[in-house]
Amino acid sequence: MLKETYSERLTEVQARIAAAARRSGRDPDAVSLVAVSKTHPPEAVAALAEAGQTLFGENRVQEARAKAPLLSSALRWHLVGHLQRNKVRQAVGLFEMIQSVDSSDLAESIHRVAEEQGIRCRVLLEVNVAGEATKFGFSPEALERDIEALLGLSHIDIEGLMCIPPPVAKPDEARPYFARLRELRDRLETHLRVPLATLSMGMSGDYEVAIEEGATFVRVGSALFGERSGKTWRPKSDVEI
Ligand SMILES: *Cc1c(COP(=O)(O)O)cnc(C)c1O
């Protein structure tokens, strides 16, 4: 893809984000764009960075670990995919935020590693809003039950919630799921009297609807980078990860 194409796509997505925010009476600056670069090579990330994007999302620790060192250290990385327990140590140092904390066990494990490293880790709790058997995440009921204990973990900062709704044919069909995440957040804030300001929801097909429902992070991949080949990006085999 041409360099100009990245900058045109970024401008287009930014304009749509701003329009969706204004439409719903929100400040466009309250919505941050996470450019999901999974499967795309560092050159594509660099092209988007040159166009002004600094925040990127990856769904695999290994892929991010291989890519990030090849790019400007000014870029910020968020993990948006399931984190295996044996990768927690690598993830905590690498990502500015782990958006996909999908169980209490994982939250505790991140807390322990962050404590050892003497840092605090920013996280979002992932909610399985549609109760899909195949998906990771807290059920709304489990979250309401467990979140108080998680808020007591001193080395993670729980900043809000994240969801990946089931695939839908039309963007508007995702609206009830986004609304459900916002309502759950509102309920938790009221009961617990803690701020959970961040709602990470909306992808290429439905981020405008998500913004109308309160998203503060939208995670956009293909609308910026083009379609994915489906394969994980790997460095040439002579590069040690
Ligand atoms: C891949 C991915 C995205 C981006 O998906 P697009 O439809 O390409 O925008 C967003 N969130 C998560 C968790 C992903 O894995």
PDB file of C-alpha atoms and ligand atoms in Angstrom:
ATOM      1  CA  MET A   1       0.000   0.000   0.000  1.00  0.00           C
ATOM      2  CA  LEU A   2       1.267   3.481  -0.830  1.00  0.00           C
ATOM      3  CA  LYS A   3       2.357   5.811   1.955  1.00  0.00           C
ATOM      4  CA  GLU A   4      -0.315   8.319   0.938  1.00  0.00           C
ATOM      5  CA  THR A   5      -2.931   5.607   1.313  1.00  0.00           C
ATOM      6  CA  TYR A   6      -2.090   5.186   5.010  1.00  0.00           C
ATOM      7  CA  SER A   7      -2.334   8.874   5.650  1.00  0.00           C
ATOM      8  CA  GLU A   8      -5.612   9.135   3.689  1.00  0.00           C
ATOM      9  CA  ARG A   9      -7.107   6.231   5.604  1.00  0.00           C
ATOM     10  CA  LEU A  10      -5.998   7.669   8.921  1.00  0.00           C
ATOM     11  CA  THR A  11      -7.506  11.055   8.066  1.00  0.00           C
ATOM     12  CA  GLU A  12     -10.759   9.380   7.049  1.00  0.00           C
ATOM     13  CA  VAL A  13     -11.027   7.295  10.228  1.00  0.00           C
ATOM     14  CA  GLN A  14     -10.171  10.315  12.399  1.00  0.00           C
ATOM     15  CA  ALA A  15     -12.861  12.368  10.654  1.00  0.00           C
ATOM     16  CA  ARG A  16     -15.444   9.612  11.186  1.00  0.00           C
ATOM     17  CA  ILE A  17     -14.474   9.339  14.853  1.00  0.00           C
ATOM     18  CA  ALA A  18     -14.890  13.087  15.328  1.00  0.00           C
ATOM     19  CA  ALA A  19     -18.221  13.130  13.495  1.00  0.00           C
ATOM     20  CA  ALA A  20     -19.601  10.218  15.523  1.00  0.00           C
ATOM     21  CA  ALA A  21     -18.518  11.915  18.755  1.00  0.00           C
ATOM     22  CA  ARG A  22     -20.140  15.227  17.820  1.00  0.00           C
ATOM     23  CA  ARG A  23     -23.307  13.481  16.687  1.00  0.00           C
ATOM     24  CA  SER A  24     -23.701  12.038  20.150  1.00  0.00           C
ATOM     25  CA  GLY A  25     -22.810  15.251  21.960  1.00  0.00           C
ATOM     26  CA  ARG A  26     -19.365  14.048  22.957  1.00  0.00           C
ATOM     27  CA  ASP A  27     -15.954  15.672  22.744  1.00  0.00           C
ATOM     28  CA  PRO A  28     -13.989  14.106  19.841  1.00  0.00           C
ATOM     29  CA  ASP A  29     -10.852  14.277  22.004  1.00  0.00           C
ATOM     30  CA  ALA A  30     -12.499  11.848  24.440  1.00  0.00           C
ATOM     31  CA  VAL A  31     -12.105   9.044  21.883  1.00  0.00           C
ATOM     32  CA  SER A  32      -8.686   7.503  21.211  1.00  0.00           C
ATOM     33  CA  LEU A  33      -7.846   5.466  18.154  1.00  0.00           C
ATOM     34  CA  VAL A  34      -5.940   2.219  18.685  1.00  0.00           C
ATOM     35  CA  ALA A  35      -4.521   1.132  15.325  1.00  0.00           C
ATOM     36  CA  VAL A  36      -4.585  -2.680  15.425  1.00  0.00           C
ATOM     37  CA  SER A  37      -1.506  -3.743  13.497  1.00  0.00           C
ATOM     38  CA  LYS A  38      -1.600  -7.517  14.055  1.00  0.00           C
ATOM     39  CA  THR A  39      -0.353  -9.517  11.043  1.00  0.00           C
ATOM     40  CA  HIS A  40       0.962  -6.345   9.358  1.00  0.00           C
ATOM     41  CA  PRO A  41       4.697  -5.770   8.931  1.00  0.00           C
ATOM     42  CA  PRO A  42       6.674  -3.047  10.736  1.00  0.00           C
ATOM     43  CA  GLU A  43       6.843  -1.078   7.474  1.00  0.00           C
ATOM     44  CA  ALA A  44       3.055  -0.670   7.547  1.00  0.00           C
ATOM     45  CA  VAL A  45       3.165   0.461  11.185  1.00  0.00           C
ATOM     46  CA  ALA A  46       5.935   2.928  10.332  1.00  0.00           C
ATOM     47  CA  ALA A  47       3.877   4.366   7.465  1.00  0.00           C
ATOM     48  CA  LEU A  48       0.901   4.952   9.750  1.00  0.00           C
ATOM     49  CA  ALA A  49       3.175   6.372  12.449  1.00  0.00           C
ATOM     50  CA  GLU A  50       4.596   8.794   9.930  1.00  0.00           C
ATOM     51  CA  ALA A  51       1.048   9.927   9.223  1.00  0.00           C
ATOM     52  CA  GLY A  52       0.712  10.764  12.921  1.00  0.00           C
ATOM     53  CA  GLN A  53      -0.617   7.641  14.666  1.00  0.00           C
ATOM     54  CA  THR A  54       1.237   6.731  17.889  1.00  0.00           C
ATOM     55  CA  LEU A  55      -1.016   4.174  19.608  1.00  0.00           C
ATOM     56  CA  PHE A  56      -1.012   0.616  18.257  1.00  0.00           C
ATOM     57  CA  GLY A  57      -2.711  -2.623  19.286  1.00  0.00           C
ATOM     58  CA  GLU A  58      -1.443  -6.175  18.916  1.00  0.00           C
ATOM     59  CA  ASN A  59      -3.117  -9.434  19.873  1.00  0.00           C
ATOM     60  CA  ARG A  60      -0.030 -11.602  20.379  1.00  0.00           C
ATOM     61  CA  VAL A  61       2.877 -10.982  22.713  1.00  0.00           C
ATOM     62  CA  GLN A  62       5.444 -12.660  20.450  1.00  0.00           C
ATOM     63  CA  GLU A  63       4.431 -10.629  17.424  1.00  0.00           C
ATOM     64  CA  ALA A  64       4.530  -7.343  19.343  1.00  0.00           C
ATOM     65  CA  ARG A  65       7.870  -8.254  20.900  1.00  0.00           C
ATOM     66  CA  ALA A  66       9.344  -8.821  17.463  1.00  0.00           C
ATOM     67  CA  LYS A  67       7.865  -5.688  15.932  1.00  0.00           C
ATOM     68  CA  ALA A  68       8.177  -2.996  18.591  1.00  0.00           C
ATOM     69  CA  PRO A  69      12.025  -2.887  18.717  1.00  0.00           C
ATOM     70  CA  LEU A  70      12.129  -2.281  14.950  1.00  0.00           C
ATOM     71  CA  LEU A  71      10.036   0.878  15.314  1.00  0.00           C
ATOM     72  CA  SER A  72      10.272   4.270  17.002  1.00  0.00           C
ATOM     73  CA  SER A  73      10.339   4.040  20.790  1.00  0.00           C
ATOM     74  CA  ALA A  74       7.774   6.851  20.806  1.00  0.00           C
ATOM     75  CA  LEU A  75       5.064   4.387  19.726  1.00  0.00           C
ATOM     76  CA  ARG A  76       2.760   3.036  22.437  1.00  0.00           C
ATOM     77  CA  TRP A  77       1.486  -0.543  22.399  1.00  0.00           C
ATOM     78  CA  HIS A  78      -1.694  -2.050  23.847  1.00  0.00           C
ATOM     79  CA  LEU A  79      -2.402  -5.757  24.078  1.00  0.00           C
ATOM     80  CA  VAL A  80      -5.890  -6.524  22.778  1.00  0.00           C
ATOM     81  CA  GLY A  81      -5.755 -10.342  22.516  1.00  0.00           C
ATOM     82  CA  HIS A  82      -5.907 -13.200  25.009  1.00  0.00           C
ATOM     83  CA  LEU A  83      -2.824 -13.345  27.214  1.00  0.00           C
ATOM     84  CA  GLN A  84      -1.470 -16.761  28.156  1.00  0.00           C
ATOM     85  CA  ARG A  85      -0.197 -17.092  31.688  1.00  0.00           C
ATOM     86  CA  ASN A  86       3.321 -18.021  30.557  1.00  0.00           C
ATOM     87  CA  LYS A  87       3.584 -14.740  28.604  1.00  0.00           C
ATOM     88  CA  VAL A  88       2.558 -12.390  31.412  1.00  0.00           C
ATOM     89  CA  ARG A  89       6.139 -11.535  32.329  1.00  0.00           C
ATOM     90  CA  GLN A  90       6.939 -10.450  28.772  1.00  0.00           C
ATOM     91  CA  ALA A  91       3.686  -8.556  28.359  1.00  0.00           C
ATOM     92  CA  VAL A  92       3.919  -6.453  31.519  1.00  0.00           C
ATOM     93  CA  GLY A  93       7.099  -4.684  30.443  1.00  0.00           C
ATOM     94  CA  LEU A  94       6.125  -4.267  26.829  1.00  0.00           C
ATOM     95  CA  PHE A  95       2.577  -2.936  26.770  1.00  0.00           C
ATOM     96  CA  GLU A  96       1.398   0.426  28.054  1.00  0.00           C
ATOM     97  CA  MET A  97      -1.963  -1.225  28.722  1.00  0.00           C
ATOM     98  CA  ILE A  98      -3.354  -4.762  28.716  1.00  0.00           C
ATOM     99  CA  GLN A  99      -6.908  -4.330  27.419  1.00  0.00           C
ATOM    100  CA  SER A 100      -7.767  -8.012  27.441  1.00  0.00           C
ATOM    101  CA  VAL A 101      -7.703  -9.136  31.079  1.00  0.00           C
ATOM    102  CA  ASP A 102     -10.299 -11.865  30.817  1.00  0.00           C
ATOM    103  CA  SER A 103     -10.161 -13.693  34.171  1.00  0.00           C
ATOM    104  CA  SER A 104      -9.416 -13.072  37.844  1.00  0.00           C
ATOM    105  CA  ASP A 105      -6.491 -15.504  37.653  1.00  0.00           C
ATOM    106  CA  LEU A 106      -4.901 -13.476  34.889  1.00  0.00           C
ATOM    107  CA  ALA A 107      -5.463 -10.201  36.753  1.00  0.00           C
ATOM    108  CA  GLU A 108      -3.763 -11.676  39.840  1.00  0.00           C
ATOM    109  CA  SER A 109      -0.883 -12.974  37.778  1.00  0.00           C
ATOM    110  CA  ILE A 110      -0.325  -9.548  36.159  1.00  0.00           C
ATOM    111  CA  HIS A 111      -0.506  -7.930  39.599  1.00  0.00           C
ATOM    112  CA  ARG A 112       2.185 -10.269  40.981  1.00  0.00           C
ATOM    113  CA  VAL A 113       4.564  -9.701  38.071  1.00  0.00           C
ATOM    114  CA  ALA A 114       4.064  -5.921  38.226  1.00  0.00           C
ATOM    115  CA  GLU A 115       4.707  -6.028  41.972  1.00  0.00           C
ATOM    116  CA  GLU A 116       7.973  -7.911  41.421  1.00  0.00           C
ATOM    117  CA  GLN A 117       9.005  -5.333  38.841  1.00  0.00           C
ATOM    118  CA  GLY A 118       8.013  -2.465  41.110  1.00  0.00           C
ATOM    119  CA  ILE A 119       5.572  -1.011  38.587  1.00  0.00           C
ATOM    120  CA  ARG A 120       1.831  -0.667  38.149  1.00  0.00           C
ATOM    121  CA  CYS A 121       0.157  -2.128  35.091  1.00  0.00           C
ATOM    122  CA  ARG A 122      -2.780  -0.370  33.431  1.00  0.00           C
ATOM    123  CA  VAL A 123      -5.533  -2.812  32.458  1.00  0.00           C
ATOM    124  CA  LEU A 124      -9.070  -3.134  31.156  1.00  0.00           C
ATOM    125  CA  LEU A 125     -11.318  -6.049  32.072  1.00  0.00           C
ATOM    126  CA  GLU A 126     -12.728  -7.879  29.056  1.00  0.00           C
ATOM    127  CA  VAL A 127     -16.412  -8.713  29.233  1.00  0.00           C
ATOM    128  CA  ASN A 128     -18.094 -11.468  27.245  1.00  0.00           C
ATOM    129  CA  VAL A 129     -21.156  -9.315  26.594  1.00  0.00           C
ATOM    130  CA  ALA A 130     -23.100 -11.869  24.557  1.00  0.00           C
ATOM    131  CA  GLY A 131     -22.276 -14.902  26.707  1.00  0.00           C
ATOM    132  CA  GLU A 132     -20.567 -16.687  23.810  1.00  0.00           C
ATOM    133  CA  ALA A 133     -19.165 -20.071  24.797  1.00  0.00           C
ATOM    134  CA  THR A 134     -16.193 -19.648  22.462  1.00  0.00           C
ATOM    135  CA  LYS A 135     -15.115 -16.266  23.782  1.00  0.00           C
ATOM    136  CA  PHE A 136     -12.810 -15.199  26.572  1.00  0.00           C
ATOM    137  CA  GLY A 137     -13.937 -12.667  29.123  1.00  0.00           C
ATOM    138  CA  PHE A 138     -15.847 -12.162  32.356  1.00  0.00           C
ATOM    139  CA  SER A 139     -19.565 -12.747  32.247  1.00  0.00           C
ATOM    140  CA  PRO A 140     -21.302  -9.595  33.516  1.00  0.00           C
ATOM    141  CA  GLU A 141     -22.378 -11.570  36.617  1.00  0.00           C
ATOM    142  CA  ALA A 142     -18.866 -12.829  37.355  1.00  0.00           C
ATOM    143  CA  LEU A 143     -17.489  -9.330  36.953  1.00  0.00           C
ATOM    144  CA  GLU A 144     -20.014  -7.833  39.350  1.00  0.00           C
ATOM    145  CA  ARG A 145     -19.076 -10.545  41.845  1.00  0.00           C
ATOM    146  CA  ASP A 146     -15.283 -10.387  41.440  1.00  0.00           C
ATOM    147  CA  ILE A 147     -14.409  -6.794  40.628  1.00  0.00           C
ATOM    148  CA  GLU A 148     -14.185  -5.595  44.215  1.00  0.00           C
ATOM    149  CA  ALA A 149     -11.444  -8.116  44.944  1.00  0.00           C
ATOM    150  CA  LEU A 150      -9.650  -7.152  41.724  1.00  0.00           C
ATOM    151  CA  LEU A 151      -9.783  -3.464  42.630  1.00  0.00           C
ATOM    152  CA  GLY A 152      -7.861  -4.408  45.758  1.00  0.00           C
ATOM    153  CA  LEU A 153      -4.843  -5.607  43.752  1.00  0.00           C
ATOM    154  CA  SER A 154      -2.326  -2.843  44.335  1.00  0.00           C
ATOM    155  CA  HIS A 155      -0.187  -3.229  41.208  1.00  0.00           C
ATOM    156  CA  ILE A 156      -2.862  -3.152  38.543  1.00  0.00           C
ATOM    157  CA  ASP A 157      -4.862  -0.053  37.689  1.00  0.00           C
ATOM    158  CA  ILE A 158      -8.256  -1.095  36.375  1.00  0.00           C
ATOM    159  CA  GLU A 159      -9.230   1.791  34.120  1.00  0.00           C
ATOM    160  CA  GLY A 160     -12.367   0.363  32.533  1.00  0.00           C
ATOM    161  CA  LEU A 161     -13.925  -2.366  30.413  1.00  0.00           C
ATOM    162  CA  MET A 162     -13.424  -3.849  26.961  1.00  0.00           C
ATOM    163  CA  CYS A 163     -15.597  -6.064  24.753  1.00  0.00           C
ATOM    164  CA  ILE A 164     -15.577  -7.856  21.414  1.00  0.00           C
ATOM    165  CA  PRO A 165     -19.232  -8.463  20.464  1.00  0.00           C
ATOM    166  CA  PRO A 166     -20.240 -11.303  18.151  1.00  0.00           C
ATOM    167  CA  PRO A 167     -19.939 -10.629  14.424  1.00  0.00           C
ATOM    168  CA  VAL A 168     -23.005  -8.875  13.023  1.00  0.00           C
ATOM    169  CA  ALA A 169     -24.250  -8.195   9.504  1.00  0.00           C
ATOM    170  CA  LYS A 170     -24.899  -4.485  10.037  1.00  0.00           C
ATOM    171  CA  PRO A 171     -23.036  -2.118  12.383  1.00  0.00           C
ATOM    172  CA  ASP A 172     -26.241  -1.112  14.123  1.00  0.00           C
ATOM    173  CA  GLU A 173     -26.807  -4.705  15.268  1.00  0.00           C
ATOM    174  CA  ALA A 174     -23.773  -4.348  17.534  1.00  0.00           C
ATOM    175  CA  ARG A 175     -25.348  -1.393  19.342  1.00  0.00           C
ATOM    176  CA  PRO A 176     -27.124  -3.409  22.081  1.00  0.00           C
ATOM    177  CA  TYR A 177     -23.831  -5.074  23.027  1.00  0.00           C
ATOM    178  CA  PHE A 178     -22.036  -1.751  23.282  1.00  0.00           C
ATOM    179  CA  ALA A 179     -24.908  -0.351  25.327  1.00  0.00           C
ATOM    180  CA  ARG A 180     -24.709  -3.392  27.602  1.00  0.00           C
ATOM    181  CA  LEU A 181     -21.030  -2.754  28.318  1.00  0.00           C
ATOM    182  CA  ARG A 182     -21.701   0.920  29.076  1.00  0.00           C
ATOM    183  CA  GLU A 183     -24.615   0.081  31.371  1.00  0.00           C
ATOM    184  CA  LEU A 184     -22.527  -2.505  33.214  1.00  0.00           C
ATOM    185  CA  ARG A 185     -19.779   0.080  33.655  1.00  0.00           C
ATOM    186  CA  ASP A 186     -22.279   2.675  34.930  1.00  0.00           C
ATOM    187  CA  ARG A 187     -23.674   0.157  37.410  1.00  0.00           C
ATOM    188  CA  LEU A 188     -20.235  -0.781  38.718  1.00  0.00           C
ATOM    189  CA  GLU A 189     -19.230   2.867  39.079  1.00  0.00           C
ATOM    190  CA  THR A 190     -22.361   3.612  41.076  1.00  0.00           C
ATOM    191  CA  HIS A 191     -22.055   0.579  43.362  1.00  0.00           C
ATOM    192  CA  LEU A 192     -18.320   0.734  43.924  1.00  0.00           C
ATOM    193  CA  ARG A 193     -17.796   4.493  43.733  1.00  0.00           C
ATOM    194  CA  VAL A 194     -14.674   4.069  41.613  1.00  0.00           C
ATOM    195  CA  PRO A 195     -14.081   5.607  38.186  1.00  0.00           C
ATOM    196  CA  LEU A 196     -14.019   3.140  35.280  1.00  0.00           C
ATOM    197  CA  ALA A 197     -13.677   5.833  32.658  1.00  0.00           C
ATOM    198  CA  THR A 198     -12.449   3.725  29.759  1.00  0.00           C
ATOM    199  CA  LEU A 199     -14.677   1.741  27.405  1.00  0.00           C
ATOM    200  CA  SER A 200     -12.770  -0.043  24.644  1.00  0.00           C
ATOM    201  CA  MET A 201     -15.277  -1.121  22.013  1.00  0.00           C
ATOM    202  CA  GLY A 202     -15.793  -0.896  18.269  1.00  0.00           C
ATOM    203  CA  MET A 203     -13.680  -2.203  15.369  1.00  0.00           C
ATOM    204  CA  SER A 204     -13.478  -1.304  11.663  1.00  0.00           C
ATOM    205  CA  GLY A 205     -17.054  -2.308  10.924  1.00  0.00           C
ATOM    206  CA  ASP A 206     -18.790  -0.658  13.840  1.00  0.00           C
ATOM    207  CA  TYR A 207     -16.597   1.896  15.609  1.00  0.00           C
ATOM    208  CA  GLU A 208     -18.931   4.797  14.860  1.00  0.00           C
ATOM    209  CA  VAL A 209     -21.836   3.017  16.562  1.00  0.00           C
ATOM    210  CA  ALA A 210     -19.540   2.180  19.497  1.00  0.00           C
ATOM    211  CA  ILE A 211     -18.653   5.875  19.873  1.00  0.00           C
ATOM    212  CA  GLU A 212     -22.336   6.780  19.888  1.00  0.00           C
ATOM    213  CA  GLU A 213     -22.675   4.305  22.764  1.00  0.00           C
ATOM    214  CA  GLY A 214     -19.785   5.749  24.749  1.00  0.00           C
ATOM    215  CA  ALA A 215     -16.532   4.163  23.497  1.00  0.00           C
ATOM    216  CA  THR A 216     -13.367   5.956  24.606  1.00  0.00           C
ATOM    217  CA  PHE A 217     -11.018   3.568  22.766  1.00  0.00           C
ATOM    218  CA  VAL A 218     -11.881   2.218  19.329  1.00  0.00           C
ATOM    219  CA  ARG A 219      -9.677  -0.596  17.996  1.00  0.00           C
ATOM    220  CA  VAL A 220      -9.413  -0.292  14.239  1.00  0.00           C
ATOM    221  CA  GLY A 221      -7.378  -2.646  12.061  1.00  0.00           C
ATOM    222  CA  SER A 222      -8.475  -3.311   8.496  1.00  0.00           C
ATOM    223  CA  ALA A 223      -9.950   0.166   7.874  1.00  0.00           C
ATOM    224  CA  LEU A 224      -6.409   1.502   8.356  1.00  0.00           C
ATOM    225  CA  PHE A 225      -4.126  -1.317   7.197  1.00  0.00           C
ATOM    226  CA  GLY A 226      -6.292  -3.125   4.656  1.00  0.00           C
ATOM    227  CA  GLU A 227      -7.396  -6.732   4.866  1.00  0.00           C
ATOM    228  CA  ARG A 228      -5.308  -9.186   6.855  1.00  0.00           C
ATOM    229  CA  SER A 229      -3.702 -12.196   5.247  1.00  0.00           C
ATOM    230  CA  GLY A 230      -4.634 -14.106   8.398  1.00  0.00           C
ATOM    231  CA  LYS A 231      -1.054 -15.017   9.234  1.00  0.00           C
ATOM    232  CA  THR A 232       0.988 -13.721  12.138  1.00  0.00           C
ATOM    233  CA  TRP A 233       3.821 -11.444  11.062  1.00  0.00           C
ATOM    234  CA  ARG A 234       7.261 -12.899  11.835  1.00  0.00           C
ATOM    235  CA  PRO A 235      10.686 -11.419  11.348  1.00  0.00           C
ATOM    236  CA  LYS A 236      13.056 -13.166   8.939  1.00  0.00           C
ATOM    237  CA  SER A 237      14.388 -16.278  10.611  1.00  0.00           C
ATOM    238  CA  ASP A 238      17.881 -14.850  11.182  1.00  0.00           C
ATOM    239  CA  VAL A 239      16.498 -12.295  13.638  1.00  0.00           C
ATOM    240  CA  GLU A 240      16.448 -13.511  17.244  1.00  0.00           C
ATOM    241  CA  ILE A 241      13.346 -12.653  19.207  1.00  0.00           C
TER     242      ILE A 241
HETATM  243  C1  LIG B   1      -8.204  -7.659  15.099  1.00  0.00           C
HETATM  244  C2  LIG B   1      -8.839  -6.958  16.230  1.00  0.00           C
HETATM  245  C3  LIG B   1      -9.400  -5.677  16.056  1.00  0.00           C
HETATM  246  C4  LIG B   1      -9.440  -4.943  14.727  1.00  0.00           C
HETATM  247  O1  LIG B   1     -10.321  -5.560  13.841  1.00  0.00           O
HETATM  248  P1  LIG B   1     -10.729  -4.869  12.443  1.00  0.00           P
HETATM  249  O2  LIG B   1     -12.054  -5.443  12.147  1.00  0.00           O
HETATM  250  O3  LIG B   1      -9.684  -5.236  11.470  1.00  0.00           O
HETATM  251  O4  LIG B   1     -10.786  -3.417  12.679  1.00  0.00           O
HETATM  252  C5  LIG B   1      -9.949  -5.058  17.165  1.00  0.00           C
HETATM  253  N1  LIG B   1      -9.959  -5.666  18.373  1.00  0.00           N
HETATM  254  C6  LIG B   1      -9.413  -6.868  18.571  1.00  0.00           C
HETATM  255  C7  LIG B   1      -9.444  -7.461  19.941  1.00  0.00           C
HETATM  256  C8  LIG B   1      -8.847  -7.559  17.515  1.00  0.00           C
HETATM  257  O5  LIG B   1      -8.324  -8.779  17.732  1.00  0.00           O
END
